[in-house]
Amino acid sequence: TLTTSDNNNNNNDDDDEDNQSTTPNARPRRRRKFSLLLSPISLPPSSSSHLDENNSKGCWKTSVMFLNTIKSAVVFGIFVVVLLVVLPLWLSFYDYGGERRGGIGKIAKSELERKFDSKASDVVESDSGDDQAGVEVEGSGRPFEYIGDIDPTKPLPWPKKEADWWALHELLAKRVAESDSLPPISISNNEPRDKNNDNLYFPQLIFYGDSITEGWNGTSFGDIPGEHRMWSPNEPALIRQIFDKHFGQSSVWGRKAARPPLVLGISGSKTYDFIWRVENGEFPVSRIFDAKDDGSATAAESETETAANQYLERIFIILMGTNNLGGGMLPEPTIRGMDAVGRTILQKLRDRNASQPAAILFSELLPRRDDFRARKMCPPRCKNEKTLEPFSSFMPAIEKVNRALPGVLDGWRRDYPESKIVLLSSKEVENGIDDSKSHDMKTIFCGSEMFAMERQEEFDLHMPDHLHPNAKGYDLWARCIKRGLEAIMDGNVQLLS
């Protein structure tokens, strides 16, 4: 039993707490209240005689045990709510889950990556009313948008609610229109040379692709990428400087280029929305070279016009397809989509001017080691649908796609013989080029310059998020692209020292 002195001490303690609660900051009282929640309930001092003490104590013990049980249940309930509700919400705020996935259905992305959010509707339909527009997939916790049932060869834009995608597409289409508005360069002597008749003009470079291509601008959806990209604060500016060093006005190519390069990449692009972009404003159509015409064409001028038609005006550098795989599309339809991408470009060039040569520098899919995204695709895209065993990596699918690309590009060469088509490969051969084919190099083997690196530390140094290059990565990849440009120019230009 509690003694009278103990009781007095407790009363004094209460008085002290009351006195402290009158101060401006009553933190000790709040701490006492919180400690009372966690502390067990104790027996009060008995005011009855020893005769009734045993009976009363038994009743109090039962009551105290019951109250302690209720209190423990309340504390446990609060813990469960925090664990199951508050904690997942907090984690979801910081979960980046990869680039935004365009197309049909629910969007899963990082709050850090985008400055604003658009709420996904239950059913999203494309502007054309095509029945490819699908129903939002249940189980919206998946960090990717399943696109496995979409035709990868048929043009399909992102839904209208994707305001940032549409805004960037319109901006890129505007840049293409501004480039097309430049007057053509008049040529003479059957060769397009500069005003000092010193140097041959180089073709304009057109960079097509997804987030990796858009990264040349240091952006994602036209904005600074989120923290998940693992770039340093000055990385966007460094990458733009690297681009200018290799392909811009301060580069060997840029000083001789007929027009400034165009970077036409949008994060999350897949083959079908890229084809739509090309058919809706993101394809340059103007003439770059033209013969002098004063209204009285001579035979020599006619020959000059023929030369203008036969001179290479643009080189299209294309990287496209990894987001098809990232959306759960299988390698076979991804290959068909990549085939459609190249054929769309080549056919548009032929339709514009059948005698004009075309040039495509087409890249294999870059290696990626963001394995957690492959695992999160299941379901519905699982390695074993019965056991729901997920894929552990994207690399088997990427390797299958890349093995098929030489045959795909051979089909382009057969159907468009007027074109120059070179494949950039991540494989390695001696001297970095494939000399065994013919004098017309078909494949440039870049190896580590396309991030085919065995050591994880080296890969992390160039692709810190395991999907997108940083400044070091872009600087390395630029060397591979320049090898391809040298091949397209038949060795008439040296871009690498």
Coordinates of C-alpha atoms in Angstrom, one line a residue:
T1 CA 0.0 0.0 0.0
L2 CA 1.0 3.6 -0.6
T3 CA 2.1 5.5 2.5
T4 CA 0.9 8.9 3.5
S5 CA 4.3 10.4 2.7
D6 CA 4.2 8.9 -0.8
N7 CA 0.7 10.4 -1.3
N8 CA 1.9 13.8 -0.2
N9 CA 4.9 13.6 -2.5
N10 CA 2.5 12.8 -5.4
N11 CA 0.4 15.8 -4.5
N12 CA 3.5 18.0 -4.4
D13 CA 4.5 16.7 -7.8
D14 CA 1.0 17.6 -9.1
D15 CA 1.3 21.0 -7.7
D16 CA 4.7 21.5 -9.3
E17 CA 3.2 20.4 -12.7
D18 CA 0.4 22.9 -12.2
N19 CA 2.8 25.7 -11.4
Q20 CA 4.9 24.8 -14.5
S21 CA 1.8 24.8 -16.7
T22 CA 1.3 28.4 -16.0
T23 CA 4.6 29.4 -17.7
P24 CA 4.5 30.4 -21.4
N25 CA 6.0 27.1 -22.6
A26 CA 4.2 24.3 -20.8
R27 CA 6.4 21.5 -22.3
P28 CA 6.9 19.6 -19.0
R29 CA 3.2 19.2 -18.6
R30 CA 2.8 17.9 -22.1
R31 CA 5.6 15.4 -21.6
R32 CA 3.8 14.2 -18.5
K33 CA 0.6 13.7 -20.4
F34 CA 2.3 11.7 -23.1
S35 CA 4.2 9.6 -20.5
L36 CA 0.8 8.9 -18.8
L37 CA -0.4 7.4 -22.0
L38 CA 2.5 4.9 -22.2
S39 CA 2.8 4.2 -18.4
P40 CA 0.8 1.4 -16.8
I41 CA -2.1 2.3 -14.6
S42 CA -1.2 1.8 -10.9
L43 CA -3.4 1.1 -7.9
P44 CA -4.6 4.2 -6.0
P45 CA -4.0 4.3 -2.2
S46 CA -6.5 2.4 -0.2
S47 CA -8.8 4.5 2.1
S48 CA -10.5 1.4 3.6
S49 CA -9.5 -0.6 6.6
H50 CA -7.3 -3.6 6.6
L51 CA -10.5 -5.7 6.9
D52 CA -11.7 -4.6 3.4
E53 CA -8.3 -4.3 1.9
N54 CA -8.0 -7.7 0.3
N55 CA -11.5 -7.5 -1.3
S56 CA -10.9 -3.9 -2.6
K57 CA -7.5 -4.7 -3.9
G58 CA -8.7 -7.6 -5.9
C59 CA -11.4 -5.5 -7.6
W60 CA -8.9 -2.8 -8.3
K61 CA -6.4 -5.2 -9.8
T62 CA -9.1 -6.5 -12.2
S63 CA -10.0 -3.0 -13.2
V64 CA -6.4 -1.9 -13.6
M65 CA -5.6 -4.9 -15.8
F66 CA -8.7 -4.2 -17.9
L67 CA -7.7 -0.5 -18.3
N68 CA -4.1 -1.4 -19.1
T69 CA -5.4 -3.8 -21.8
I70 CA -7.5 -1.1 -23.4
K71 CA -4.6 1.4 -23.2
S72 CA -2.2 -1.1 -24.9
A73 CA -4.8 -1.7 -27.6
V74 CA -5.1 2.0 -28.2
V75 CA -1.3 2.5 -28.4
F76 CA -1.0 -0.6 -30.7
G77 CA -3.8 0.8 -32.9
I78 CA -2.0 4.1 -33.3
F79 CA 1.1 2.3 -34.2
V80 CA -0.7 0.2 -36.9
V81 CA -2.3 3.4 -38.4
V82 CA 1.1 5.1 -38.6
L83 CA 2.7 1.9 -40.1
L84 CA 0.0 1.2 -42.7
V85 CA -1.3 4.6 -43.6
V86 CA 1.1 7.5 -42.8
L87 CA 4.3 5.8 -43.6
P88 CA 3.3 4.6 -47.1
L89 CA 2.0 8.0 -47.9
W90 CA 5.2 9.6 -46.8
L91 CA 7.3 7.1 -48.8
S92 CA 5.1 7.5 -51.9
F93 CA 5.9 11.2 -51.9
Y94 CA 9.6 10.4 -52.3
D95 CA 9.3 7.3 -54.5
Y96 CA 10.4 8.4 -58.0
G97 CA 9.6 5.2 -59.9
G98 CA 11.2 6.4 -63.2
E99 CA 10.3 8.7 -66.0
R100 CA 6.7 9.6 -66.6
R101 CA 5.0 7.0 -68.7
G102 CA 2.9 8.4 -71.5
G103 CA 0.1 6.8 -73.3
I104 CA -3.1 5.2 -71.8
G105 CA -4.1 4.9 -68.2
K106 CA -2.8 5.9 -64.8
I107 CA 0.4 7.9 -64.5
A108 CA 3.0 6.8 -61.9
K109 CA 5.8 9.3 -61.4
S110 CA 7.8 11.2 -58.9
E111 CA 6.4 14.2 -57.2
L112 CA 10.0 15.5 -57.2
E113 CA 10.2 15.0 -60.9
R114 CA 7.3 17.1 -62.0
K115 CA 6.2 20.4 -60.7
F116 CA 2.5 19.7 -61.2
D117 CA 0.3 16.7 -61.4
S118 CA -2.6 15.7 -63.6
K119 CA -5.2 13.4 -62.3
A120 CA -5.7 10.2 -64.3
S121 CA -9.2 9.5 -65.5
D122 CA -10.7 6.0 -65.4
V123 CA -10.8 5.8 -69.2
V124 CA -8.6 7.8 -71.5
E125 CA -9.3 8.1 -75.2
S126 CA -7.1 9.5 -77.9
D127 CA -8.2 12.4 -80.0
S128 CA -8.7 10.2 -83.0
G129 CA -11.2 8.0 -81.1
D130 CA -9.0 5.0 -81.8
D131 CA -10.0 1.9 -79.8
Q132 CA -6.4 1.6 -78.7
A133 CA -7.3 4.0 -75.9
G134 CA -7.6 1.8 -72.9
V135 CA -9.1 1.4 -69.4
E136 CA -7.0 2.3 -66.5
V137 CA -5.3 -0.8 -65.1
E138 CA -6.4 -1.7 -61.6
G139 CA -3.6 -1.9 -59.0
S140 CA -2.4 1.6 -59.6
G141 CA 0.6 1.1 -57.3
R142 CA 2.7 -0.1 -60.3
P143 CA 5.3 2.5 -61.1
F144 CA 4.9 2.1 -64.9
E145 CA 2.2 2.3 -67.5
Y146 CA 1.4 -0.9 -69.2
I147 CA 1.4 -0.4 -72.9
G148 CA 1.8 -4.0 -74.1
D149 CA -1.5 -4.0 -76.0
I150 CA -0.8 -0.8 -78.0
D151 CA 0.2 -1.1 -81.7
P152 CA 3.8 0.2 -81.6
T153 CA 3.7 1.2 -85.3
K154 CA 0.5 3.3 -85.3
P155 CA 0.8 7.0 -84.5
L156 CA -0.8 7.8 -81.1
P157 CA -0.2 10.9 -79.0
W158 CA -0.3 11.3 -75.3
P159 CA -3.7 12.2 -73.7
K160 CA -4.6 15.8 -73.7
K161 CA -4.4 15.9 -69.9
E162 CA -0.6 15.5 -70.3
A163 CA -0.2 19.3 -70.5
D164 CA 3.6 19.2 -70.2
W165 CA 4.0 16.7 -73.0
W166 CA 1.8 18.7 -75.3
A167 CA 3.5 22.0 -74.3
L168 CA 7.0 20.5 -75.1
H169 CA 5.8 19.0 -78.4
E170 CA 4.4 22.4 -79.5
L171 CA 7.7 24.0 -78.5
L172 CA 9.7 21.5 -80.5
A173 CA 7.4 21.9 -83.5
K174 CA 7.9 25.7 -83.2
R175 CA 11.7 25.2 -83.3
V176 CA 11.4 23.1 -86.4
A177 CA 9.3 25.8 -88.1
E178 CA 11.8 28.4 -87.2
S179 CA 14.6 26.3 -88.6
D180 CA 12.6 25.7 -91.8
S181 CA 12.0 29.5 -92.1
L182 CA 15.7 30.1 -92.7
P183 CA 16.5 30.9 -96.4
P184 CA 18.2 28.2 -98.4
I185 CA 21.9 28.5 -99.2
S186 CA 22.5 29.2 -102.9
I187 CA 25.2 27.1 -104.3
S188 CA 27.3 27.2 -107.4
N189 CA 30.1 25.2 -109.1
N190 CA 28.0 22.1 -108.3
E191 CA 29.1 22.1 -104.6
P192 CA 27.5 23.9 -101.6
R193 CA 30.5 25.8 -100.2
D194 CA 30.7 28.6 -97.7
K195 CA 30.9 32.3 -98.8
N196 CA 34.7 32.1 -99.1
N197 CA 34.4 29.0 -101.2
D198 CA 36.6 27.4 -98.6
N199 CA 34.7 24.6 -96.9
L200 CA 31.9 22.3 -97.9
Y201 CA 28.8 22.8 -95.8
F202 CA 28.0 20.0 -93.4
P203 CA 24.4 18.7 -93.1
Q204 CA 22.1 19.8 -90.3
L205 CA 22.0 17.4 -87.4
I206 CA 18.5 16.3 -86.1
F207 CA 18.5 14.5 -82.8
Y208 CA 15.4 12.4 -82.3
G209 CA 14.5 10.4 -79.2
D210 CA 13.2 10.2 -75.6
S211 CA 14.5 11.4 -72.2
I212 CA 18.1 10.5 -73.1
T213 CA 17.9 12.7 -76.2
E214 CA 16.1 15.5 -74.4
G215 CA 18.8 15.3 -71.8
W216 CA 21.2 17.0 -74.3
N217 CA 19.2 20.1 -73.4
G218 CA 19.6 19.4 -69.7
T219 CA 15.9 19.0 -69.3
S220 CA 13.1 16.5 -68.7
F221 CA 9.7 17.6 -70.1
G222 CA 11.2 20.9 -70.7
D223 CA 12.2 21.4 -67.0
I224 CA 15.1 20.6 -64.8
P225 CA 15.0 16.9 -64.0
G226 CA 14.1 15.7 -60.5
E227 CA 16.4 14.4 -57.9
H228 CA 15.9 10.8 -59.0
R229 CA 18.1 11.6 -62.0
M230 CA 21.0 12.0 -59.5
W231 CA 22.5 14.9 -61.4
S232 CA 24.5 17.6 -59.6
P233 CA 22.9 21.1 -59.6
N234 CA 25.2 22.3 -62.4
E235 CA 24.8 19.1 -64.5
P236 CA 22.2 20.6 -67.0
A237 CA 24.6 23.5 -67.8
L238 CA 27.5 21.1 -68.1
I239 CA 25.6 18.9 -70.5
R240 CA 24.6 21.8 -72.7
Q241 CA 28.3 22.9 -72.8
I242 CA 29.3 19.3 -73.8
F243 CA 26.7 19.3 -76.6
D244 CA 28.0 22.7 -77.9
K245 CA 31.6 21.4 -77.7
H246 CA 30.8 18.3 -79.9
F247 CA 27.9 19.4 -82.1
G248 CA 27.1 23.1 -81.5
Q249 CA 28.4 26.3 -83.0
S250 CA 31.8 26.0 -81.3
S251 CA 32.5 22.5 -82.6
V252 CA 34.2 21.4 -85.8
W253 CA 30.9 20.2 -87.1
G254 CA 29.0 23.3 -86.0
R255 CA 31.3 25.8 -87.6
K256 CA 30.7 24.1 -91.0
A257 CA 27.0 23.1 -90.6
A258 CA 24.5 24.6 -93.0
R259 CA 22.1 25.1 -90.0
P260 CA 22.2 24.8 -86.3
P261 CA 21.3 21.3 -84.9
L262 CA 17.9 20.5 -83.5
V263 CA 17.4 18.4 -80.4
L264 CA 13.9 16.9 -80.6
G265 CA 13.5 14.6 -77.6
I266 CA 10.6 14.2 -75.2
S267 CA 11.0 12.2 -72.0
G268 CA 9.0 9.0 -71.9
S269 CA 8.6 8.8 -75.7
K270 CA 7.7 5.5 -77.2
T271 CA 7.7 4.5 -80.9
Y272 CA 4.0 5.2 -81.5
D273 CA 3.9 8.7 -80.0
F274 CA 7.2 9.5 -81.7
I275 CA 5.7 8.6 -85.1
W276 CA 2.8 10.9 -84.3
R277 CA 5.2 13.7 -83.4
V278 CA 7.1 13.4 -86.7
E279 CA 3.8 13.5 -88.6
N280 CA 2.6 16.6 -86.6
G281 CA 5.2 19.3 -86.9
E282 CA 8.5 17.7 -85.6
F283 CA 9.9 17.0 -89.1
P284 CA 11.9 19.6 -91.0
V285 CA 10.7 20.0 -94.7
S286 CA 12.5 23.0 -96.1
R287 CA 15.3 23.0 -98.6
I288 CA 18.7 23.8 -97.2
F289 CA 20.6 24.1 -100.5
D290 CA 19.3 25.6 -103.6
A291 CA 20.7 26.7 -107.0
K292 CA 20.9 30.3 -108.0
D293 CA 17.9 31.2 -110.0
D294 CA 17.5 34.5 -111.8
G295 CA 14.7 33.2 -114.1
S296 CA 16.9 32.3 -117.0
A297 CA 18.3 28.8 -116.2
T298 CA 21.2 27.7 -118.3
A299 CA 22.6 24.2 -118.8
A300 CA 25.2 24.8 -116.1
E301 CA 22.6 26.1 -113.7
S302 CA 20.5 23.0 -114.3
E303 CA 23.5 20.9 -113.4
T304 CA 23.9 22.9 -110.3
E305 CA 20.2 22.3 -109.4
T306 CA 20.9 18.6 -109.9
A307 CA 23.8 18.8 -107.5
A308 CA 21.7 20.6 -104.9
N309 CA 19.2 17.8 -105.1
Q310 CA 21.9 15.2 -104.6
Y311 CA 23.6 16.8 -101.7
L312 CA 23.0 15.5 -98.2
E313 CA 21.1 18.2 -96.3
R314 CA 20.3 16.5 -92.9
I315 CA 21.5 13.6 -90.8
F316 CA 18.9 12.1 -88.4
I317 CA 20.3 10.7 -85.2
I318 CA 17.7 8.4 -83.6
L319 CA 17.5 6.7 -80.2
M320 CA 14.1 5.2 -79.6
G321 CA 12.6 2.1 -78.0
T322 CA 13.7 1.6 -74.4
N323 CA 10.4 3.1 -73.1
N324 CA 8.5 0.5 -75.0
L325 CA 10.2 -2.2 -73.0
G326 CA 9.9 -0.1 -69.8
G327 CA 6.1 -0.1 -70.4
G328 CA 5.9 -3.9 -70.5
M329 CA 6.0 -4.3 -74.3
L330 CA 7.7 -7.4 -75.5
P331 CA 10.9 -7.3 -77.7
E332 CA 9.1 -8.4 -80.9
P333 CA 6.6 -5.6 -81.0
T334 CA 9.3 -3.2 -79.8
I335 CA 11.4 -4.1 -82.8
R336 CA 8.4 -3.6 -85.1
G337 CA 8.0 -0.1 -83.6
M338 CA 11.6 0.8 -84.1
D339 CA 11.4 -0.5 -87.7
A340 CA 8.4 1.8 -88.2
V341 CA 10.3 4.8 -86.8
G342 CA 13.1 4.5 -89.4
R343 CA 10.7 3.8 -92.3
T344 CA 8.6 6.8 -91.3
I345 CA 11.6 9.1 -91.6
L346 CA 12.9 7.6 -94.8
Q347 CA 9.5 7.7 -96.5
K348 CA 8.9 11.3 -95.6
L349 CA 12.2 12.2 -97.1
R350 CA 11.4 10.3 -100.3
D351 CA 8.0 11.9 -100.5
R352 CA 9.5 15.4 -100.2
N353 CA 12.2 14.8 -102.8
A354 CA 12.8 11.4 -104.2
S355 CA 16.2 12.4 -105.6
Q356 CA 17.4 13.8 -102.3
P357 CA 19.7 11.4 -100.3
A358 CA 18.8 10.6 -96.7
A359 CA 21.0 9.7 -93.8
I360 CA 20.1 8.0 -90.6
L361 CA 22.4 7.3 -87.7
F362 CA 20.3 4.8 -85.7
S363 CA 21.4 3.7 -82.2
E364 CA 21.0 0.4 -80.5
L365 CA 19.2 0.6 -77.2
L366 CA 21.6 1.7 -74.5
P367 CA 22.3 -0.7 -71.6
R368 CA 20.1 0.0 -68.5
R369 CA 20.5 -1.4 -65.0
D370 CA 17.4 0.1 -63.3
D371 CA 16.4 -3.5 -62.4
F372 CA 13.8 -2.4 -59.8
R373 CA 11.6 -1.1 -62.6
A374 CA 11.7 -4.5 -64.3
R375 CA 10.6 -6.2 -61.1
K376 CA 7.8 -3.8 -60.6
M377 CA 6.3 -4.5 -64.0
C378 CA 4.8 -7.8 -62.6
P379 CA 1.9 -8.0 -62.8
P380 CA 0.9 -7.9 -65.7
R381 CA 4.3 -8.4 -67.4
C382 CA 5.9 -11.3 -65.5
K383 CA 8.6 -13.8 -66.3
N384 CA 6.2 -16.5 -65.0
E385 CA 2.6 -15.5 -65.1
K386 CA 1.5 -18.5 -63.0
T387 CA 3.8 -17.9 -60.1
L388 CA 4.0 -14.1 -60.7
E389 CA 7.8 -14.3 -60.8
P390 CA 9.0 -10.9 -62.0
F391 CA 11.8 -10.1 -64.5
S392 CA 15.0 -9.3 -62.8
S393 CA 16.5 -7.1 -65.5
F394 CA 15.8 -5.3 -68.8
M395 CA 19.0 -6.5 -70.3
P396 CA 17.8 -9.8 -71.9
A397 CA 15.1 -7.9 -73.7
I398 CA 17.5 -5.2 -74.8
E399 CA 20.0 -7.7 -76.1
K400 CA 17.2 -9.4 -78.1
V401 CA 16.1 -6.1 -79.6
N402 CA 19.7 -5.1 -80.5
R403 CA 20.4 -8.5 -82.1
A404 CA 17.6 -7.9 -84.5
L405 CA 18.5 -4.4 -85.5
P406 CA 21.2 -5.2 -88.2
G407 CA 18.5 -7.1 -90.1
V408 CA 16.0 -4.3 -89.7
L409 CA 18.5 -1.7 -91.1
D410 CA 19.4 -4.0 -94.0
G411 CA 15.7 -3.9 -94.9
W412 CA 15.8 -0.1 -94.9
R413 CA 18.9 -0.1 -97.2
R414 CA 17.2 -2.5 -99.6
D415 CA 14.0 -0.4 -99.8
Y416 CA 15.6 3.0 -99.7
P417 CA 18.9 2.5 -101.6
E418 CA 19.5 6.2 -102.0
S419 CA 20.0 6.5 -98.3
K420 CA 23.0 6.3 -96.0
I421 CA 22.2 4.2 -92.9
V422 CA 24.6 3.5 -90.1
L423 CA 24.0 1.5 -86.9
L424 CA 25.6 2.5 -83.6
S425 CA 26.3 -0.7 -81.6
S426 CA 27.5 -1.2 -78.0
K427 CA 29.5 -4.2 -79.1
E428 CA 33.3 -4.0 -79.3
V429 CA 35.6 -4.7 -82.2
E430 CA 39.2 -3.7 -82.8
N431 CA 39.7 -0.1 -84.0
G432 CA 36.0 0.7 -83.2
I433 CA 34.7 0.2 -86.7
D434 CA 33.5 -2.8 -88.8
D435 CA 35.9 -3.0 -91.7
S436 CA 34.8 -6.4 -92.8
K437 CA 31.5 -5.5 -94.4
S438 CA 32.5 -3.2 -97.3
H439 CA 33.8 0.3 -98.0
D440 CA 30.4 1.6 -96.9
M441 CA 30.5 1.1 -93.2
K442 CA 27.2 -0.2 -91.9
T443 CA 27.9 -0.6 -88.2
I444 CA 30.0 1.4 -85.7
F445 CA 31.1 -0.6 -82.7
C446 CA 31.3 1.8 -79.8
G447 CA 31.6 -0.5 -76.8
S448 CA 32.1 1.4 -73.6
E449 CA 31.3 4.7 -75.5
M450 CA 27.7 3.3 -75.4
F451 CA 28.0 2.3 -71.7
A452 CA 28.7 -1.4 -72.3
M453 CA 30.8 -1.6 -69.1
E454 CA 31.5 -4.6 -67.1
R455 CA 32.5 -2.8 -63.9
Q456 CA 29.5 -1.5 -61.9
E457 CA 31.6 1.4 -60.6
E458 CA 32.4 2.6 -64.1
F459 CA 28.8 2.3 -65.2
D460 CA 27.6 4.3 -62.1
L461 CA 30.1 7.0 -62.9
H462 CA 28.5 7.7 -66.3
M463 CA 24.8 6.6 -65.5
P464 CA 24.2 7.3 -61.9
D465 CA 20.5 6.4 -62.0
H466 CA 21.3 3.4 -64.2
L467 CA 19.2 4.7 -67.1
H468 CA 20.2 8.3 -68.0
P469 CA 23.8 9.5 -68.7
N470 CA 25.2 12.4 -66.7
A471 CA 27.6 14.9 -68.1
K472 CA 30.5 12.4 -68.1
G473 CA 28.2 9.9 -69.9
Y474 CA 27.1 12.4 -72.6
D475 CA 30.7 13.4 -73.2
L476 CA 31.6 9.7 -73.7
W477 CA 28.5 9.0 -75.9
A478 CA 29.3 11.9 -78.1
R479 CA 32.4 10.2 -79.3
C480 CA 30.3 7.2 -80.5
I481 CA 28.0 9.6 -82.4
K482 CA 30.9 11.3 -84.0
R483 CA 32.3 8.0 -85.2
G484 CA 28.9 7.5 -87.0
L485 CA 29.0 10.9 -88.5
E486 CA 32.4 10.2 -89.9
A487 CA 31.1 7.0 -91.5
I488 CA 28.1 8.8 -93.1
M489 CA 30.4 11.5 -94.5
D490 CA 32.5 8.7 -96.1
G491 CA 35.6 9.6 -94.1
N492 CA 35.7 13.1 -95.6
V493 CA 35.6 14.7 -92.1
Q494 CA 37.7 13.9 -89.1
L495 CA 35.8 14.7 -85.8
L496 CA 37.9 12.7 -83.4
S497 CA 41.5 13.4 -82.7

